[in-house]
PDB file of C-alpha atoms in Angstrom:
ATOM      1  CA  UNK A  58      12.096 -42.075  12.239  1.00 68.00           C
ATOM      2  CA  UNK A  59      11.556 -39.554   9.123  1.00 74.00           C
ATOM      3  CA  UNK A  60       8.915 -42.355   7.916  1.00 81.00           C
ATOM      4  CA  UNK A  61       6.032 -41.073   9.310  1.00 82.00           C
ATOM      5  CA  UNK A  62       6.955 -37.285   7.836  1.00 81.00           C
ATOM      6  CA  UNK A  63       6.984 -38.816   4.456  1.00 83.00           C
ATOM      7  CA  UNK A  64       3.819 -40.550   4.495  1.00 86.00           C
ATOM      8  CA  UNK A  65       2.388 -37.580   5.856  1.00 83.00           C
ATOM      9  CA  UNK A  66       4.024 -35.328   2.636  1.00 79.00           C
ATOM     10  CA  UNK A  67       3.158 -38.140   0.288  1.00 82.00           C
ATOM     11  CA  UNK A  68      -0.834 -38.483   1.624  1.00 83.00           C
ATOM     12  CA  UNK A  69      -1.306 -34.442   1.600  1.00 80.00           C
ATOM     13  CA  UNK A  70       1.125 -32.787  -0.441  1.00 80.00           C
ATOM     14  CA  UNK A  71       2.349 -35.502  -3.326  1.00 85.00           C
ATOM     15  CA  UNK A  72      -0.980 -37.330  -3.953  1.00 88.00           C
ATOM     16  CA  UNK A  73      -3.453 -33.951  -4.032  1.00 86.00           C
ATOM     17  CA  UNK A  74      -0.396 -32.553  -6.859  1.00 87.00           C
ATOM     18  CA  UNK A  75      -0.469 -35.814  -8.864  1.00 90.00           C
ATOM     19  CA  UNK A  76      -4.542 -35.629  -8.793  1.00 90.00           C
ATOM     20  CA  UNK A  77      -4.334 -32.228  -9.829  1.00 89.00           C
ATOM     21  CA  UNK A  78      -1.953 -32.762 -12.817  1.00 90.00           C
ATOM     22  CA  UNK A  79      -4.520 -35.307 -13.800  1.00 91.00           C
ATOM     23  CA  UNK A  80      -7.197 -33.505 -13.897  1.00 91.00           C
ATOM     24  CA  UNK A  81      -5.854 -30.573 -15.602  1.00 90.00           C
ATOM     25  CA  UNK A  82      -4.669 -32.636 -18.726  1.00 92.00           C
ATOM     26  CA  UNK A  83      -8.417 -34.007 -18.771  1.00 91.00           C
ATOM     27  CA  UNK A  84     -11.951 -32.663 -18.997  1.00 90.00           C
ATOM     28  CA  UNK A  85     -13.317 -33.963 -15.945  1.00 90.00           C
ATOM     29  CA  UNK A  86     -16.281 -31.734 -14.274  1.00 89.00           C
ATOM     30  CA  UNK A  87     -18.111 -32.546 -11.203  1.00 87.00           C
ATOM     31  CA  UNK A  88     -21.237 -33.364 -13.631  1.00 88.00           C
ATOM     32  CA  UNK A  89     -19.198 -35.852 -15.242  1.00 86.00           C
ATOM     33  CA  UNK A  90     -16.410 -37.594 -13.088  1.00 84.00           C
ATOM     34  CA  UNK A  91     -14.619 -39.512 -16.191  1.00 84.00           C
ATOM     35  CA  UNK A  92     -11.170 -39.042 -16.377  1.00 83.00           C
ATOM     36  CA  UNK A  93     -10.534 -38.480 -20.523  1.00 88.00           C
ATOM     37  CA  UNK A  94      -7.100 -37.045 -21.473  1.00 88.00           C
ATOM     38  CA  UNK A  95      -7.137 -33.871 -23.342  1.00 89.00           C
ATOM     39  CA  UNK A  96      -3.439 -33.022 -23.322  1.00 86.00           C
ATOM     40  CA  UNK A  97      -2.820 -29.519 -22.715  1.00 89.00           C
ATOM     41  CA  UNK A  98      -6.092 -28.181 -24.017  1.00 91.00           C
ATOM     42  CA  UNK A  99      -6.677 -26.725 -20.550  1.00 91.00           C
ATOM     43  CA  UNK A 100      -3.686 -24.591 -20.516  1.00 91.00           C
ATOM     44  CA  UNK A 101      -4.023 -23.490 -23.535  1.00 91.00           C
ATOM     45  CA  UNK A 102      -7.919 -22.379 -22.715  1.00 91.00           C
ATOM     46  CA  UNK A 103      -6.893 -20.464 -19.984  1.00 89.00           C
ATOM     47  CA  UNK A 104      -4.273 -18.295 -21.267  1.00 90.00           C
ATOM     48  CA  UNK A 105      -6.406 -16.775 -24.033  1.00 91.00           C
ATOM     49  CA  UNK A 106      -8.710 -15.916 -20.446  1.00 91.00           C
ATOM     50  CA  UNK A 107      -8.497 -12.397 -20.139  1.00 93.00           C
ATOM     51  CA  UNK A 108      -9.975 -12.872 -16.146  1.00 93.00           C
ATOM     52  CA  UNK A 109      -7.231 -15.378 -15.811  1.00 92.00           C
ATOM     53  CA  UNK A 110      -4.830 -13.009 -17.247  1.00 92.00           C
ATOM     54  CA  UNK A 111      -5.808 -10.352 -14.713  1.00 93.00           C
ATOM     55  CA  UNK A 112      -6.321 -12.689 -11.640  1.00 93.00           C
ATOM     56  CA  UNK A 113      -2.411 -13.462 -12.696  1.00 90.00           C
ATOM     57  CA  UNK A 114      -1.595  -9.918 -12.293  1.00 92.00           C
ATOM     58  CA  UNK A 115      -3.800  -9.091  -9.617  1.00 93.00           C
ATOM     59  CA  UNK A 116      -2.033 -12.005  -7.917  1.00 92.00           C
ATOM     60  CA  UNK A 117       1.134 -10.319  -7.730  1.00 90.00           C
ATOM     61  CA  UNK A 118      -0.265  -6.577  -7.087  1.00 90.00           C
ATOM     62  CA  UNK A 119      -1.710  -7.620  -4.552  1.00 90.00           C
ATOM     63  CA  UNK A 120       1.394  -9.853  -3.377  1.00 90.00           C
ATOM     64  CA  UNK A 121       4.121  -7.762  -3.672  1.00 90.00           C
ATOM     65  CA  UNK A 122       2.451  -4.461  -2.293  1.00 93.00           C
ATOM     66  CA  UNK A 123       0.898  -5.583   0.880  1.00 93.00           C
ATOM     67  CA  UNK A 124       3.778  -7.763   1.599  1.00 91.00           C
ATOM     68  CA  UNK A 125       6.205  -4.670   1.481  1.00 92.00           C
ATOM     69  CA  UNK A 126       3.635  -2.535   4.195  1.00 94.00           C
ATOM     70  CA  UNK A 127       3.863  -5.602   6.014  1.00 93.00           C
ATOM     71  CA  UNK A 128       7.806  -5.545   6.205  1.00 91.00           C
ATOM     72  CA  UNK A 129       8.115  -1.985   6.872  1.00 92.00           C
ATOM     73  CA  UNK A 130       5.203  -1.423   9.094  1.00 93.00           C
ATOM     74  CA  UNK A 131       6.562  -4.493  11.104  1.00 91.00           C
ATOM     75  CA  UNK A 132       9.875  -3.545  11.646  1.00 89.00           C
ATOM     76  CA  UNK A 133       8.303   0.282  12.962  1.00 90.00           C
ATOM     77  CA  UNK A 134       6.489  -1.922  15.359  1.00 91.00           C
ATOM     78  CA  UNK A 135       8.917  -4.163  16.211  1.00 89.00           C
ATOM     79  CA  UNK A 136      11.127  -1.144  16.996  1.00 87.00           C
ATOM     80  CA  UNK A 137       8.829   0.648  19.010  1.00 89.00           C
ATOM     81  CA  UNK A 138       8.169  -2.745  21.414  1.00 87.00           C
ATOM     82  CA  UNK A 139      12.089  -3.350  21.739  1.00 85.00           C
ATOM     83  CA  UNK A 140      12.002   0.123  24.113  1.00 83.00           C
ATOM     84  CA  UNK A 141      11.026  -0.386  27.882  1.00 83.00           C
ATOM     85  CA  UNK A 142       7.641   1.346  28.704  1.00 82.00           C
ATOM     86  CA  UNK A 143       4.060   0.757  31.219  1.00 83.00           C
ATOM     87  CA  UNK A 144       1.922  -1.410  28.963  1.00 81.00           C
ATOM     88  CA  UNK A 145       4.592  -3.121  27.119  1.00 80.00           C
ATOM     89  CA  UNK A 146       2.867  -6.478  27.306  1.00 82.00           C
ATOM     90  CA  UNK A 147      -0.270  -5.157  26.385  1.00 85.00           C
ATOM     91  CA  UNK A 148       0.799  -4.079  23.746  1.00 83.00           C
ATOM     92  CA  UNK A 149       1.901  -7.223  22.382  1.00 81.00           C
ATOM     93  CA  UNK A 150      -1.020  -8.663  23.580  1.00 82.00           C
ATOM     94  CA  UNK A 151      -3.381  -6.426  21.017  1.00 84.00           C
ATOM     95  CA  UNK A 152      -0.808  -6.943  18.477  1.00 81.00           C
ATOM     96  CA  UNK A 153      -0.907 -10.498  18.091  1.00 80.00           C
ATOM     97  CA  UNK A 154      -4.741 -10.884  18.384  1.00 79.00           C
ATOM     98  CA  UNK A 155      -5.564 -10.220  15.005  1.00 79.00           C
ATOM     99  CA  UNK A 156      -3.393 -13.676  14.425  1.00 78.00           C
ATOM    100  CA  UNK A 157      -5.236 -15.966  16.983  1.00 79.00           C
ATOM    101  CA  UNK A 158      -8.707 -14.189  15.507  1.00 79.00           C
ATOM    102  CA  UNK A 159     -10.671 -17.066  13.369  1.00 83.00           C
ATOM    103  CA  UNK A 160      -9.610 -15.246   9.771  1.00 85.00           C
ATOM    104  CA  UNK A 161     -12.879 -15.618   8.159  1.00 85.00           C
ATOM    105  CA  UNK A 162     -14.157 -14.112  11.456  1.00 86.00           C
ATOM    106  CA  UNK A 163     -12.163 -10.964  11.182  1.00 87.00           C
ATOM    107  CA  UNK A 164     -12.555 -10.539   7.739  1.00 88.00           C
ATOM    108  CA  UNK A 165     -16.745 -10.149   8.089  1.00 90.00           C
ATOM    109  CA  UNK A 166     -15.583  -7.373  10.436  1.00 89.00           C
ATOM    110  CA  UNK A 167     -13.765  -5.589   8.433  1.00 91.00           C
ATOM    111  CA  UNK A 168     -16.578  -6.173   5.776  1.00 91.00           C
ATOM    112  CA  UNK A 169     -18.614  -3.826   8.041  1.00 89.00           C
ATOM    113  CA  UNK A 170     -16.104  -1.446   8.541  1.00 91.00           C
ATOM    114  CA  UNK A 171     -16.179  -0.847   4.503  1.00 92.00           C
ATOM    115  CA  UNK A 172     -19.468  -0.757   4.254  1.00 89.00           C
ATOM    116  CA  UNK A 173     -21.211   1.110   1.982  1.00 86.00           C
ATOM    117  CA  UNK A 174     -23.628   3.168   3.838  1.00 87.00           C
ATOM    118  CA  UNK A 175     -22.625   2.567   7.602  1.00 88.00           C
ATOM    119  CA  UNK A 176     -18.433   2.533   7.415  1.00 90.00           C
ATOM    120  CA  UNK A 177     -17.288   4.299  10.094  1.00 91.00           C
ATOM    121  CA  UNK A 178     -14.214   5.529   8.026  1.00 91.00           C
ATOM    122  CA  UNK A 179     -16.388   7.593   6.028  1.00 90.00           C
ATOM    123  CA  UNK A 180     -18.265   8.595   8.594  1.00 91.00           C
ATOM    124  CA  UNK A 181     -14.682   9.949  10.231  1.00 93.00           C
ATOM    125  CA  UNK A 182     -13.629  11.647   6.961  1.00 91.00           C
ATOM    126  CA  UNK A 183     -17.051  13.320   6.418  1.00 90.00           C
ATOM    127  CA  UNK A 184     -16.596  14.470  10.284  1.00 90.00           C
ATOM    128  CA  UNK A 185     -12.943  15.902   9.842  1.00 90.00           C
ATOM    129  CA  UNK A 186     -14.452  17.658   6.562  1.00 87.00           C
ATOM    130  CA  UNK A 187     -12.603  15.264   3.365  1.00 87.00           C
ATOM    131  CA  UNK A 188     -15.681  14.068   2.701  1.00 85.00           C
ATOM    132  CA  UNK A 189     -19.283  14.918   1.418  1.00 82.00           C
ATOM    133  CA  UNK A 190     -18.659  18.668   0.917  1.00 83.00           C
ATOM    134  CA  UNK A 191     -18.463  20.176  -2.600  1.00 82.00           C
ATOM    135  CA  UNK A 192     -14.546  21.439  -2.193  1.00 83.00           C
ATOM    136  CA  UNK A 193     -13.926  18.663   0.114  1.00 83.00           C
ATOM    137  CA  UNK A 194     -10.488  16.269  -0.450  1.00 83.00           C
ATOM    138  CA  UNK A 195     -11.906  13.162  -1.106  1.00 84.00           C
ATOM    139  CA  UNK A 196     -15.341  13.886  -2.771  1.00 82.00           C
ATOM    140  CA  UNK A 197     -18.793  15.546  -2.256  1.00 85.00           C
ATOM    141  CA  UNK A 198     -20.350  12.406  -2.232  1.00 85.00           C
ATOM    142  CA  UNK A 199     -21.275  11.282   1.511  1.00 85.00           C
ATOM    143  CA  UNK A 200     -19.588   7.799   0.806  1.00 86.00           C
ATOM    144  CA  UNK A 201     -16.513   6.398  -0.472  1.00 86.00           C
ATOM    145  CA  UNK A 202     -18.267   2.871  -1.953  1.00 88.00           C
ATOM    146  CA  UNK A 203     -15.024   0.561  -1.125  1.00 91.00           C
ATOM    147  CA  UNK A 204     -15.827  -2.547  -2.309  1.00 92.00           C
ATOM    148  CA  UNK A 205     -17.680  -1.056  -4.923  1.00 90.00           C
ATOM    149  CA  UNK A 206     -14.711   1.175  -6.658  1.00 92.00           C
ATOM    150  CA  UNK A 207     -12.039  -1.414  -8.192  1.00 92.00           C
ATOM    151  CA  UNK A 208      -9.285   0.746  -7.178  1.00 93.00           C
ATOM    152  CA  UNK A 209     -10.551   0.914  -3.168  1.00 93.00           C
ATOM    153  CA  UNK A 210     -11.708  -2.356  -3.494  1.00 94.00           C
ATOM    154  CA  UNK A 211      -8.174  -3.332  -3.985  1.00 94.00           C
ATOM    155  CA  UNK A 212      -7.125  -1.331  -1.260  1.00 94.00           C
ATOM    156  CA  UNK A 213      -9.289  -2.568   0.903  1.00 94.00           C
ATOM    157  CA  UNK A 214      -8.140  -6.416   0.559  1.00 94.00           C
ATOM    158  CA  UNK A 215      -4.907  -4.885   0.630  1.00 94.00           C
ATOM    159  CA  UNK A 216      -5.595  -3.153   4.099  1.00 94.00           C
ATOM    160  CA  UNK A 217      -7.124  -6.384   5.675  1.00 93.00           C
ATOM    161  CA  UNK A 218      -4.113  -8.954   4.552  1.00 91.00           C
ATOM    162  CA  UNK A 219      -1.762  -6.596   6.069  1.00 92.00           C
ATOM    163  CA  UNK A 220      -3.666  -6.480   9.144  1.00 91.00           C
ATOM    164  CA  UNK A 221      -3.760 -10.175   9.179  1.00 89.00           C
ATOM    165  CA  UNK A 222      -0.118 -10.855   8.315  1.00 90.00           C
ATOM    166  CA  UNK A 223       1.139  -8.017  10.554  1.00 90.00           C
ATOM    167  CA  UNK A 224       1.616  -9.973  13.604  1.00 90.00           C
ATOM    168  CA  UNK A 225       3.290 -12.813  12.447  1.00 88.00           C
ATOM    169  CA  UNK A 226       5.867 -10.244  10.902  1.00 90.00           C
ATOM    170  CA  UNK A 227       6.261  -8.461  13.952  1.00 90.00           C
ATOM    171  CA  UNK A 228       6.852 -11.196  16.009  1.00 89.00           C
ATOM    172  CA  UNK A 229       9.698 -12.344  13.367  1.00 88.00           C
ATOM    173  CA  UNK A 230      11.416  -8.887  13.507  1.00 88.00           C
ATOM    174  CA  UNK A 231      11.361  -8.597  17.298  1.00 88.00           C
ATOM    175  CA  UNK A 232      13.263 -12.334  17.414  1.00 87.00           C
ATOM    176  CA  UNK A 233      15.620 -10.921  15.242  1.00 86.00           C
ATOM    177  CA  UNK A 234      16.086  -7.508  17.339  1.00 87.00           C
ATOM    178  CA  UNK A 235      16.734  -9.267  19.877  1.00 86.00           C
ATOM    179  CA  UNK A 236      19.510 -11.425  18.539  1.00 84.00           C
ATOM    180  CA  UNK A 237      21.360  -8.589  18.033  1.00 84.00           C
ATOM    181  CA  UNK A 238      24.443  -7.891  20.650  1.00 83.00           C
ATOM    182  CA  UNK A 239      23.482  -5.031  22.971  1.00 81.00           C
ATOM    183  CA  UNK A 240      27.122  -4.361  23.063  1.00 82.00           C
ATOM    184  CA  UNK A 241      27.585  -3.644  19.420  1.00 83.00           C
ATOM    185  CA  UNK A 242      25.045  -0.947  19.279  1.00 81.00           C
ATOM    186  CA  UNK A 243      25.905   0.467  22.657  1.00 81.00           C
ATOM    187  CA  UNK A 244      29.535   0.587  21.363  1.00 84.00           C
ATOM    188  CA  UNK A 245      28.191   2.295  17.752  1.00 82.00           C
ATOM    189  CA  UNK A 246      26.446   4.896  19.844  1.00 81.00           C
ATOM    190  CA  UNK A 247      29.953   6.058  21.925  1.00 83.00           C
ATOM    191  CA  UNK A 248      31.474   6.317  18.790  1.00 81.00           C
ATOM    192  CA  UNK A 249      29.241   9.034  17.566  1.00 80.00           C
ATOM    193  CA  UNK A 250      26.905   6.892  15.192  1.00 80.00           C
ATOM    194  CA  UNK A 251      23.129   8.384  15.244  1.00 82.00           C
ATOM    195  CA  UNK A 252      20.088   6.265  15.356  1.00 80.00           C
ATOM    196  CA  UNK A 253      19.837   6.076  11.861  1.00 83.00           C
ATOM    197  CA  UNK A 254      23.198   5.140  10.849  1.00 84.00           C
ATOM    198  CA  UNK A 255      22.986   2.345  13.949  1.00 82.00           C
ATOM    199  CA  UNK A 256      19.817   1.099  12.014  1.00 82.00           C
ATOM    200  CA  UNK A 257      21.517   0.889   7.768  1.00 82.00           C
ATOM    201  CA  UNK A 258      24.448   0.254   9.087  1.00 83.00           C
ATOM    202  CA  UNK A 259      24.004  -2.722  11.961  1.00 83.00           C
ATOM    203  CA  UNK A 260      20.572  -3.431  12.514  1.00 85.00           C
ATOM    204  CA  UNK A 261      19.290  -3.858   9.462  1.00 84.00           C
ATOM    205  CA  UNK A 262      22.361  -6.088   7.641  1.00 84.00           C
ATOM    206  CA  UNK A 263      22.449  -8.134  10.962  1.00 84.00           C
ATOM    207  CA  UNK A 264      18.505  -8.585  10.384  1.00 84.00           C
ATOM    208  CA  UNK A 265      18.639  -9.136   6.649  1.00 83.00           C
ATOM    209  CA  UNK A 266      18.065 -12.849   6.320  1.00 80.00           C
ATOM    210  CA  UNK A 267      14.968 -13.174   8.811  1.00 82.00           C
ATOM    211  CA  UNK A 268      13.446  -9.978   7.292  1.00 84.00           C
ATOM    212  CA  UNK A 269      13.878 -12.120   4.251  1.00 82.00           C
ATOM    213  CA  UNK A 270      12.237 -14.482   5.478  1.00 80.00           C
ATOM    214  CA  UNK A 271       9.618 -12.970   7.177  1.00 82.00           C
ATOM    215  CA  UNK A 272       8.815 -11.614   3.735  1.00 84.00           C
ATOM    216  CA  UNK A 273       8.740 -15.027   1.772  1.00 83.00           C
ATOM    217  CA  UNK A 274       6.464 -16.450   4.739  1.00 82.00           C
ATOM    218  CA  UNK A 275       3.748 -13.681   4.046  1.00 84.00           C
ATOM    219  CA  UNK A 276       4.232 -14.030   0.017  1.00 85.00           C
ATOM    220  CA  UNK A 277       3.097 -17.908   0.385  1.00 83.00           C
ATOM    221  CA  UNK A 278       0.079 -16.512   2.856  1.00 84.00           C
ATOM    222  CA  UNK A 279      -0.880 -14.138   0.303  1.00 86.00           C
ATOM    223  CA  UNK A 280      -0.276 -16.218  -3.365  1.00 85.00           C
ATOM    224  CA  UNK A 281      -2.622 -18.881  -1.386  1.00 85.00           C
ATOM    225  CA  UNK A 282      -5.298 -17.058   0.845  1.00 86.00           C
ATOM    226  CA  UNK A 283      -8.786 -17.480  -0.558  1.00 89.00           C
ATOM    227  CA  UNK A 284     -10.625 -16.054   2.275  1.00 89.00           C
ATOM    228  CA  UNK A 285      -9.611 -12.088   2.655  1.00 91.00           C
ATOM    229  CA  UNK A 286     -10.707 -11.983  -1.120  1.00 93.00           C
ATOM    230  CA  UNK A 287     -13.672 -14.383  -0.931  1.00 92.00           C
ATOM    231  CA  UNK A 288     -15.431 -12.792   1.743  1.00 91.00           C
ATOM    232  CA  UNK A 289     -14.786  -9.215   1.151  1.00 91.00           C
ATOM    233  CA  UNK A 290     -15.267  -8.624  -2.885  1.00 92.00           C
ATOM    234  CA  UNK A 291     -15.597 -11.898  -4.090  1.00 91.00           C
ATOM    235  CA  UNK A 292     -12.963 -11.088  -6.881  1.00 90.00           C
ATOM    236  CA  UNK A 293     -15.378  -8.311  -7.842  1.00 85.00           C
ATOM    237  CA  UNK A 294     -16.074  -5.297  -8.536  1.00 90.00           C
ATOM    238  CA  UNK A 295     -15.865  -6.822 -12.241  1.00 89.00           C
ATOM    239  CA  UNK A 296     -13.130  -9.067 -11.483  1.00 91.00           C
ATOM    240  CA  UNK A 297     -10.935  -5.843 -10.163  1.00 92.00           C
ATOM    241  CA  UNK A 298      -9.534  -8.029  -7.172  1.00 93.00           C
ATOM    242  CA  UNK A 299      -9.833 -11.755  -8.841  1.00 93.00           C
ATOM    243  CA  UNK A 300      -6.620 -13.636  -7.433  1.00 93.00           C
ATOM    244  CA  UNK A 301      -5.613 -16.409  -9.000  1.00 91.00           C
ATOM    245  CA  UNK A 302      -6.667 -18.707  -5.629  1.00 91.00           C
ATOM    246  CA  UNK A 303     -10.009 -17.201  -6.144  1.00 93.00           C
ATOM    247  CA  UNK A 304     -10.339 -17.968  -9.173  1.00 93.00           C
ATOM    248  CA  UNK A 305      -9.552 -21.712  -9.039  1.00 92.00           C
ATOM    249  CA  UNK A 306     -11.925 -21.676  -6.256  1.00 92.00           C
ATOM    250  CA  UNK A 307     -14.638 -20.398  -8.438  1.00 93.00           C
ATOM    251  CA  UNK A 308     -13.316 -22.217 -12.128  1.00 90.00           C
ATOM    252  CA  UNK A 309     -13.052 -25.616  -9.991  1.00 89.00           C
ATOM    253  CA  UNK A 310     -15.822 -25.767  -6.795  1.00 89.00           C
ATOM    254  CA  UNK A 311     -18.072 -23.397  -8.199  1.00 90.00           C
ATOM    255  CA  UNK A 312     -18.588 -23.690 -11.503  1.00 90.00           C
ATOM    256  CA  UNK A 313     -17.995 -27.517 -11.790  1.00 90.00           C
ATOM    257  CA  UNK A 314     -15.075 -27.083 -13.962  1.00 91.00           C
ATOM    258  CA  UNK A 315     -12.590 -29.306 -11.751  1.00 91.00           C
ATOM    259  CA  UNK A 316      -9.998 -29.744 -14.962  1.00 92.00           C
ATOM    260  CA  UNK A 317     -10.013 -25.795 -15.438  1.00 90.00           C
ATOM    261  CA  UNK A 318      -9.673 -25.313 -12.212  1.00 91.00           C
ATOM    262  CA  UNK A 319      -6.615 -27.685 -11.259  1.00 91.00           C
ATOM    263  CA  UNK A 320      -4.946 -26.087 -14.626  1.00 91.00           C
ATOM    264  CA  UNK A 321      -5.361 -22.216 -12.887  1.00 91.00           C
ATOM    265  CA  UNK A 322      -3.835 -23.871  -9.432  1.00 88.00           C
ATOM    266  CA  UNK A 323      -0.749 -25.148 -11.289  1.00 89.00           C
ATOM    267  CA  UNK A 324       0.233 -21.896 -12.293  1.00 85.00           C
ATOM    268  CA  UNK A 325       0.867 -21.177  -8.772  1.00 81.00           C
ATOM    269  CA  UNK A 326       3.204 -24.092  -8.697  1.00 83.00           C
ATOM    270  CA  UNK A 327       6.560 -22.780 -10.176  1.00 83.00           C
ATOM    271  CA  UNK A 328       6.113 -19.196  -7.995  1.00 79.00           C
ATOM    272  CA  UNK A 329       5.336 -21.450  -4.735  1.00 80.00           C
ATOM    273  CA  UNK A 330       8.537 -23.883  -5.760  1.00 82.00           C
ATOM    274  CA  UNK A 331      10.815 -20.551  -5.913  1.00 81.00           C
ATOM    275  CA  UNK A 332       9.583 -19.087  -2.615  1.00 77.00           C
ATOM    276  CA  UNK A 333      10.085 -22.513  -1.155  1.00 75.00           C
ATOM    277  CA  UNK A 334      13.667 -22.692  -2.323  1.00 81.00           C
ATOM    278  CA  UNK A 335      14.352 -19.011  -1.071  1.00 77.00           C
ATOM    279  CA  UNK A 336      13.355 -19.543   1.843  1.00 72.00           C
ATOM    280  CA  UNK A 337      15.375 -22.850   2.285  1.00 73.00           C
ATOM    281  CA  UNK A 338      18.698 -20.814   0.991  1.00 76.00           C
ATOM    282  CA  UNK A 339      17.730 -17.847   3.783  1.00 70.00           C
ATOM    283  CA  UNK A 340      17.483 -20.573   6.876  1.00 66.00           C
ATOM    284  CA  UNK A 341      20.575 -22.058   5.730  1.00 70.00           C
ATOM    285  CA  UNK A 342      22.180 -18.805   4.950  1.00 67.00           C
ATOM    286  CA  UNK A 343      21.187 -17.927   9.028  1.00 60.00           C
ATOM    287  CA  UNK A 344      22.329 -20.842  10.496  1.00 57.00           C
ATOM    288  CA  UNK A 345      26.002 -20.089   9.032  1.00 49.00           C
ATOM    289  CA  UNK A 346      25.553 -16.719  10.808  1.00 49.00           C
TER     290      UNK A 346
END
């Protein structure tokens, strides 16, 4: 019965990996399809690559920080829609449709909304007074330039993968909420415990392993999204917000390169493998609870 789940696994998981380790111990380019070893030649290319190097670290940056927003900005949300109130559904309704939203189609909008000349986030800050005044907060220029600044570039991919993830992640927490016994915290609150002892003390332990795993779901959506990145900077300015899935995207597809470009993948091989594991151990670890 498993057969036709290992076929599947072996035809688009075990035969694109084996191609790829081909290709990255050869010098094969899409101008010249000949499959010559080189040994590790590739590797060894790469890591004296200083935009590899900072794709690497970008790569986690950008990982690990919009990952944690996502967690915590989640479980606010997921808190907030566990409460009875008119418009409840609605709610969840315009929460979740930034997940069923083509992503390359939200992304362009988003594009617009950092624009350089026409954002309408600038055009709120210079309207509220941080903006385009000599003694103003944020500047006296009249724009902010976010994809043009590395550090707001970064921000601003930041911004749009946590708007993207977000929903997913809610919808996690608010299983998990609701798992928990409405007896337990009913019983915590006669015995004097506040809100925020209920939620370190019983909510949050109880929710633990699918908040884990709610996190390890988004860090595989983020080490392997090409498009937030793609479409909004294109790695740039100067390579500020080169990922290392960009970057085998461009090494690979665009410049021809296909050896260099399997060789950057790999790298995300042995981070992918560990997430994968984790987030085996966490179901297991919740279906003992």
């Amino acid at each position: 019965m498993i057969a036709p789940a290992v076929l599947y696994v072996v035809a688009m998981i075990g035969l694109p990996f084996v191609i790829a380790i081909l290709y990255s111990l050869s010098d094969i380019t899409t101008g010249d399809p000949t499959l010559r070893i080189v040994g590790l030649r590739n590797f060894r290319e790469i890591l004296t690559d200083s935009i590899f190097l900072r794709s690497m670290k970008n790569t986690f940056y950008f990982a690990v920080i919009s990952q944690v927003l996502v967690i915590v900005l989640s479980r606010v949300i997921a808190t907030a829609l566990m409460k009875e109130f008119r418009g409840k559904w609605l709610m969840r309704f315009l929460i979740m449709l930034p997940w069923t939203a083509p992503i390359s189609l939200g992304t362009i909008g988003w594009l617009w909304m950092f624009d350089s000349i026409f954002s309408p986030f600038d055009w709120i800050f210079r309207t509220v007074g941080l903006l385009g005044k000599p003694d103003a907060l944020m500047g006296p220029e009249t724009n902010l330039y976010w994809l043009g600044v590395p550090w707001l570039a970064m921000l601003s991919v930041i911004t749009v993968h946590v708007w993207r993830i977000l929903p997913l992640a809610t919808v996690i927490q608010l299983a998990g909420l609701s798992s928990i016994p409405k007896d337990l915290l009913e019983a915590a609150e006669v015995d004097g415990a506040t809100p925020w002892r209920r939620t370190l003390e019983i909510t949050i332990p109880l929710t633990m392993p699918i908040i884990s795993i709610a996190f390890l779901f988004g860090l595989v959506f983020t080490f392997t999204d090409v498009t937030v990145v793609y479409v909004m900077t294109r790695g740039g300015p100067v390579h500020s917000t080169q990922v290392l899935s960009t970057w085998t995207f461009f090494k690979g597809i665009e410049g021809g390169d296909l050896a260099q470009g399997a060789a950057v993948s790999l790298f995300l091989f042995p981070v992918l493998a560990g997430i994968a594991a984790l987030m085996l151990r966490m179901a297991r670890k919740s279906e003992v609870v």
